[in-house]
Structures are given as C-alpha cells and as structure tokens.
C-alpha cells in the first residue's frame, strides 16, 4: 500500500516523522534518483527511495536487549509503576512485546521483539532455553541445598519437580543458577524450597545471548545478527 513520503522515510530510518518531513523539505530525499520535496507524495516498495543517497530498506522485525533496572514492571502497561516500555522512545516501543518477564525487583537481561515466532522459541516450555541468573542469598548456600537445586526439587504447591539446574558457587552467599524453565517466581521459590531467601536477582543470559556489560541499567541496544540467529 502506498505511504506518504515522510511516513515511508521515518518508518525506515532513525528519523521521527517530523524530522523526516524536514529532511524531505531540505531535498535530502530522492525518489528514483530525483530529489523530491513533497512530503505528501505517495510512494511504495516499488519506488527506490534514498535518504542522503542511502537506499531505505523495508523495516524488518525488531530485536532489542534491555538492561532492566529494579522498580520497573515487565509489562506493556501498569497503572502504578513505570514499565520497561517506558524506557524506550515511543516510536521504537510501538508493537514490541516482552520475551518472558522479570519480577519488579529483578534486574538484568530482558529481550523485546515484534517477532512472535522468535520469542516463542525462547519461551516455549518444550524448547528448554536456558536462562542464567546471578543470585544473592540471605544465608550461605549449603552443599545439600546446592545438590537439591541441581537435581531438581518440588516447589511449594506443585507436584512436578523442577528440571535439573546448573549451580555455580561464586561466594558463600552468591551463586549463578541456570534453569531451563520459566515457572512463576521460579528462582525465588527454588531458594525458598531449600530454606534460603533471595536478596537480589540479576539475569545474565538467555540462551547464548548475554547482557552487554556496556549497557547501564535502563539502557538498551539492538541485537546483533549473530545474537538473533543464535535462537534456533
Ligand atoms: N525467577 C524469579 O523468581 N524471579 C524472576 O524475576 C525471574 C526468575
């Protein structure tokens, strides 16, 4: 379907609609090689549109990683608290969904996309996608508790044991825990089941995608092509 030229440009570049309109007015946009200053002109994929001599490709699906800070809700809307989508520019946030959720007080790696099939490959219980957390504990973890976490244990109110997990001790009261499930409050409930308590929870990795150490809490970036295709 044909779009207005300014809309077409803003959908395929980092420019807002207003900036795209100005770029068109300034003669920075060409249609089939000819500068066009008419922002209302109708164009379609059949037209070769360039901004500053760069061809504008059709907007593809979007994949982002966000360093979730504490205090922000993993939801697209919340009446009481800011949501992770509030951390993104509105134009970028539009149409994105969260790939899994983190509790409000949990920090770290959160993925967002508008590609439902891709996110399903991460969240589907049948796919076993591993998620790794750094877990700070109220009490030092005993050897017996580490063994129970690793082997699988029954959570309060459930009858099916958790799947085997990988436990790496970083300090007496700090572990890295890798689980391949996503049950409700799973990490906190697993530690509760062995008589301990989580004091801080931070997600480090989802599958092969690691939180970029260059991202401060609240920052985000687009995933690289390798990160996107690592989710098979
Ligand atoms: N497990 C939890 O208990 N909380 C999270 O936010 C993520 C995993």
Short mmCIF file of C-alpha atoms and ligand atoms in Angstrom, two decimals:
data_model
loop_
_atom_site.label_atom_id
_atom_site.label_comp_id
_atom_site.label_asym_id
_atom_site.label_seq_id
_atom_site.Cartn_x
_atom_site.Cartn_y
_atom_site.Cartn_z
CA UNK A 1 0.00 0.00 0.00
CA UNK A 2 1.46 3.43 -0.87
CA UNK A 3 2.54 5.67 2.03
CA UNK A 4 3.25 9.36 2.29
CA UNK A 5 6.93 10.00 1.61
CA UNK A 6 7.66 11.42 5.09
CA UNK A 7 5.99 8.40 6.70
CA UNK A 8 7.88 6.00 4.43
CA UNK A 9 11.20 7.65 5.37
CA UNK A 10 10.55 7.71 9.12
CA UNK A 11 9.50 4.03 9.14
CA UNK A 12 12.76 3.02 7.50
CA UNK A 13 15.24 5.31 9.25
CA UNK A 14 16.06 6.67 12.69
CA UNK A 15 14.17 9.89 11.86
CA UNK A 16 10.92 10.81 13.59
CA UNK A 17 8.01 11.77 11.34
CA UNK A 18 8.74 15.48 11.90
CA UNK A 19 12.47 15.04 11.15
CA UNK A 20 11.60 13.03 8.05
CA UNK A 21 9.34 15.84 6.85
CA UNK A 22 12.17 18.33 7.35
CA UNK A 23 14.63 16.05 5.53
CA UNK A 24 12.22 15.87 2.59
CA UNK A 25 11.80 19.68 2.63
CA UNK A 26 15.59 20.08 2.66
CA UNK A 27 15.94 17.98 -0.51
CA UNK A 28 17.77 15.12 1.24
CA UNK A 29 15.33 12.52 -0.10
CA UNK A 30 15.27 11.22 -3.67
CA UNK A 31 12.65 9.05 -5.36
CA UNK A 32 14.02 7.02 -8.26
CA UNK A 33 17.08 9.25 -8.30
CA UNK A 34 15.20 12.57 -8.38
CA UNK A 35 15.08 14.86 -5.29
CA UNK A 36 11.50 15.14 -4.03
CA UNK A 37 10.44 17.92 -1.64
CA UNK A 38 6.79 16.89 -1.48
CA UNK A 39 6.28 15.08 1.88
CA UNK A 40 2.72 14.07 0.89
CA UNK A 41 3.79 12.26 -2.28
CA UNK A 42 2.66 8.63 -2.30
CA UNK A 43 5.43 6.05 -2.58
CA UNK A 44 5.57 2.27 -2.27
CA UNK A 45 8.16 -0.52 -2.11
CA UNK A 46 8.32 -0.33 -5.91
CA UNK A 47 9.96 3.12 -5.64
CA UNK A 48 13.67 3.47 -4.94
CA UNK A 49 13.76 5.97 -2.07
CA UNK A 50 17.10 7.26 -0.75
CA UNK A 51 17.93 9.45 2.25
CA UNK A 52 21.28 11.23 1.90
CA UNK A 53 21.99 8.89 -1.05
CA UNK A 54 21.41 5.77 1.11
CA UNK A 55 18.65 3.42 -0.09
CA UNK A 56 15.97 2.89 2.57
CA UNK A 57 15.23 -0.78 3.09
CA UNK A 58 11.85 -2.06 4.25
CA UNK A 59 11.56 -2.09 8.02
CA UNK A 60 12.18 -5.65 9.22
CA UNK A 61 11.36 -7.21 12.58
CA UNK A 62 12.98 -5.62 15.63
CA UNK A 63 15.01 -7.36 18.33
CA UNK A 64 16.30 -5.49 21.40
CA UNK A 65 18.09 -6.23 24.65
CA UNK A 66 17.39 -4.03 27.64
CA UNK A 67 19.21 -3.82 30.97
CA UNK A 68 16.16 -3.84 33.21
CA UNK A 69 16.60 -1.72 36.32
CA UNK A 70 14.86 -2.54 39.62
CA UNK A 71 11.47 -0.90 40.21
CA UNK A 72 10.26 -1.21 36.62
CA UNK A 73 7.50 -3.63 35.72
CA UNK A 74 7.88 -6.28 32.97
CA UNK A 75 4.56 -5.44 31.33
CA UNK A 76 3.43 -3.28 28.48
CA UNK A 77 1.05 -1.36 30.77
CA UNK A 78 0.75 -0.82 34.52
CA UNK A 79 -1.37 1.67 36.42
CA UNK A 80 1.01 2.05 39.41
CA UNK A 81 4.58 1.68 38.18
CA UNK A 82 6.71 2.54 35.14
CA UNK A 83 7.01 -0.31 32.65
CA UNK A 84 10.02 -1.42 30.64
CA UNK A 85 8.39 0.03 27.52
CA UNK A 86 8.51 3.47 29.18
CA UNK A 87 12.32 3.19 28.93
CA UNK A 88 12.17 3.16 25.11
CA UNK A 89 11.33 6.01 22.72
CA UNK A 90 7.58 5.66 21.91
CA UNK A 91 8.22 5.11 18.20
CA UNK A 92 10.53 2.21 18.97
CA UNK A 93 8.30 0.71 21.68
CA UNK A 94 5.25 0.52 19.43
CA UNK A 95 4.32 -3.10 18.64
CA UNK A 96 7.06 -4.70 20.75
CA UNK A 97 6.37 -7.46 23.25
CA UNK A 98 8.47 -8.86 26.08
CA UNK A 99 10.23 -12.19 25.71
CA UNK A 100 9.45 -13.55 29.19
CA UNK A 101 9.18 -11.50 32.33
CA UNK A 102 11.28 -10.50 35.30
CA UNK A 103 9.94 -9.56 38.73
CA UNK A 104 9.81 -5.84 39.53
CA UNK A 105 12.86 -6.11 41.82
CA UNK A 106 14.85 -8.33 39.40
CA UNK A 107 17.47 -6.63 37.24
CA UNK A 108 19.32 -7.62 34.08
CA UNK A 109 18.70 -9.01 30.62
CA UNK A 110 15.27 -8.57 29.10
CA UNK A 111 14.61 -9.21 25.41
CA UNK A 112 11.97 -7.40 23.36
CA UNK A 113 10.80 -8.04 19.81
CA UNK A 114 7.87 -7.85 17.45
CA UNK A 115 8.71 -11.31 16.03
CA UNK A 116 6.32 -13.72 17.76
CA UNK A 117 7.87 -16.88 16.31
CA UNK A 118 11.31 -15.89 17.54
CA UNK A 119 10.10 -15.15 21.08
CA UNK A 120 8.15 -18.39 21.13
CA UNK A 121 11.37 -20.31 20.51
CA UNK A 122 12.75 -18.78 23.73
CA UNK A 123 9.68 -19.04 25.94
CA UNK A 124 8.16 -22.35 24.82
CA UNK A 125 8.48 -24.89 27.66
CA UNK A 126 9.30 -27.54 25.04
CA UNK A 127 12.44 -25.73 23.88
CA UNK A 128 14.46 -25.89 27.15
CA UNK A 129 16.07 -22.48 26.53
CA UNK A 130 18.50 -21.96 29.45
CA UNK A 131 18.40 -18.74 31.49
CA UNK A 132 21.23 -17.82 33.81
CA UNK A 133 20.80 -15.69 36.94
CA UNK A 134 23.21 -14.27 39.48
CA UNK A 135 21.56 -14.88 42.81
CA UNK A 136 22.46 -13.18 46.12
CA UNK A 137 21.31 -15.09 49.17
CA UNK A 138 20.35 -14.26 52.74
CA UNK A 139 22.33 -17.29 54.03
CA UNK A 140 25.38 -19.16 52.73
CA UNK A 141 24.27 -21.99 50.44
CA UNK A 142 24.87 -25.43 51.96
CA UNK A 143 26.22 -28.31 49.89
CA UNK A 144 22.97 -30.17 50.41
CA UNK A 145 20.92 -27.20 49.13
CA UNK A 146 23.19 -26.87 46.07
CA UNK A 147 22.68 -30.58 45.34
CA UNK A 148 18.89 -30.28 45.64
CA UNK A 149 18.81 -27.25 43.30
CA UNK A 150 20.97 -29.10 40.78
CA UNK A 151 18.99 -32.35 40.89
CA UNK A 152 15.52 -30.80 40.92
CA UNK A 153 13.10 -30.21 43.77
CA UNK A 154 9.39 -29.85 44.33
CA UNK A 155 8.17 -26.27 44.71
CA UNK A 156 5.55 -25.32 47.23
CA UNK A 157 2.07 -26.01 45.81
CA UNK A 158 3.34 -28.12 42.89
CA UNK A 159 3.91 -31.82 42.41
CA UNK A 160 6.26 -31.97 39.42
CA UNK A 161 9.92 -31.43 40.40
CA UNK A 162 11.96 -28.70 38.74
CA UNK A 163 14.29 -29.83 35.96
CA UNK A 164 17.98 -30.26 36.70
CA UNK A 165 19.75 -26.89 37.07
CA UNK A 166 23.38 -25.79 36.97
CA UNK A 167 24.65 -24.23 40.20
CA UNK A 168 27.97 -22.37 40.28
CA UNK A 169 29.11 -21.06 43.64
CA UNK A 170 30.60 -17.54 43.31
CA UNK A 171 30.79 -16.81 47.06
CA UNK A 172 29.23 -18.49 50.11
CA UNK A 173 26.08 -16.37 49.65
CA UNK A 174 26.20 -15.78 45.87
CA UNK A 175 25.57 -18.31 43.08
CA UNK A 176 25.00 -18.45 39.36
CA UNK A 177 21.94 -20.55 38.61
CA UNK A 178 20.98 -21.79 35.14
CA UNK A 179 17.45 -23.11 34.69
CA UNK A 180 15.68 -24.25 31.54
CA UNK A 181 12.15 -23.46 32.71
CA UNK A 182 10.21 -20.33 33.50
CA UNK A 183 7.77 -21.12 36.27
CA UNK A 184 6.23 -18.30 38.28
CA UNK A 185 8.93 -16.71 40.57
CA UNK A 186 10.91 -19.87 39.92
CA UNK A 187 14.33 -18.83 41.24
CA UNK A 188 12.97 -17.28 44.43
CA UNK A 189 10.76 -20.31 45.06
CA UNK A 190 13.63 -22.76 44.42
CA UNK A 191 15.77 -21.00 47.00
CA UNK A 192 12.80 -20.82 49.37
CA UNK A 193 12.36 -24.58 48.99
CA UNK A 194 15.87 -25.16 50.36
CA UNK A 195 15.32 -22.85 53.33
CA UNK A 196 17.17 -19.83 51.93
CA UNK A 197 16.00 -16.45 50.59
CA UNK A 198 16.95 -14.40 47.52
CA UNK A 199 18.12 -10.88 48.39
CA UNK A 200 18.98 -9.81 44.82
CA UNK A 201 18.35 -11.40 41.44
CA UNK A 202 20.03 -10.43 38.18
CA UNK A 203 19.60 -12.16 34.81
CA UNK A 204 22.88 -12.58 32.94
CA UNK A 205 21.98 -14.71 29.92
CA UNK A 206 19.09 -16.07 27.88
CA UNK A 207 20.29 -18.93 25.65
CA UNK A 208 23.50 -17.70 24.02
CA UNK A 209 22.56 -14.02 24.44
CA UNK A 210 24.46 -12.35 27.31
CA UNK A 211 23.64 -8.98 28.83
CA UNK A 212 26.04 -6.48 27.23
CA UNK A 213 28.28 -5.15 30.04
CA UNK A 214 28.35 -1.77 28.25
CA UNK A 215 24.63 -1.29 28.97
CA UNK A 216 23.89 0.63 32.19
CA UNK A 217 20.56 -0.10 33.94
CA UNK A 218 17.79 1.35 31.75
CA UNK A 219 19.91 1.24 28.56
CA UNK A 220 19.03 -0.87 25.53
CA UNK A 221 20.50 -1.80 22.16
CA UNK A 222 19.51 -3.70 19.01
CA UNK A 223 20.62 -7.34 18.93
CA UNK A 224 23.39 -8.27 16.50
CA UNK A 225 22.61 -10.63 13.63
CA UNK A 226 24.57 -13.40 15.44
CA UNK A 227 22.51 -12.90 18.59
CA UNK A 228 19.26 -13.06 16.62
CA UNK A 229 20.22 -16.23 14.75
CA UNK A 230 21.58 -17.90 17.91
CA UNK A 231 17.92 -18.54 18.78
CA UNK A 232 17.26 -21.53 16.55
N1 LIG B 1 12.75 -16.17 38.92
C1 LIG B 1 12.25 -15.33 39.85
O1 LIG B 1 11.94 -15.73 40.95
N2 LIG B 1 12.10 -14.04 39.51
C2 LIG B 1 12.46 -13.52 38.30
O2 LIG B 1 12.33 -12.31 38.07
C3 LIG B 1 12.99 -14.41 37.35
C4 LIG B 1 13.13 -15.73 37.68
#
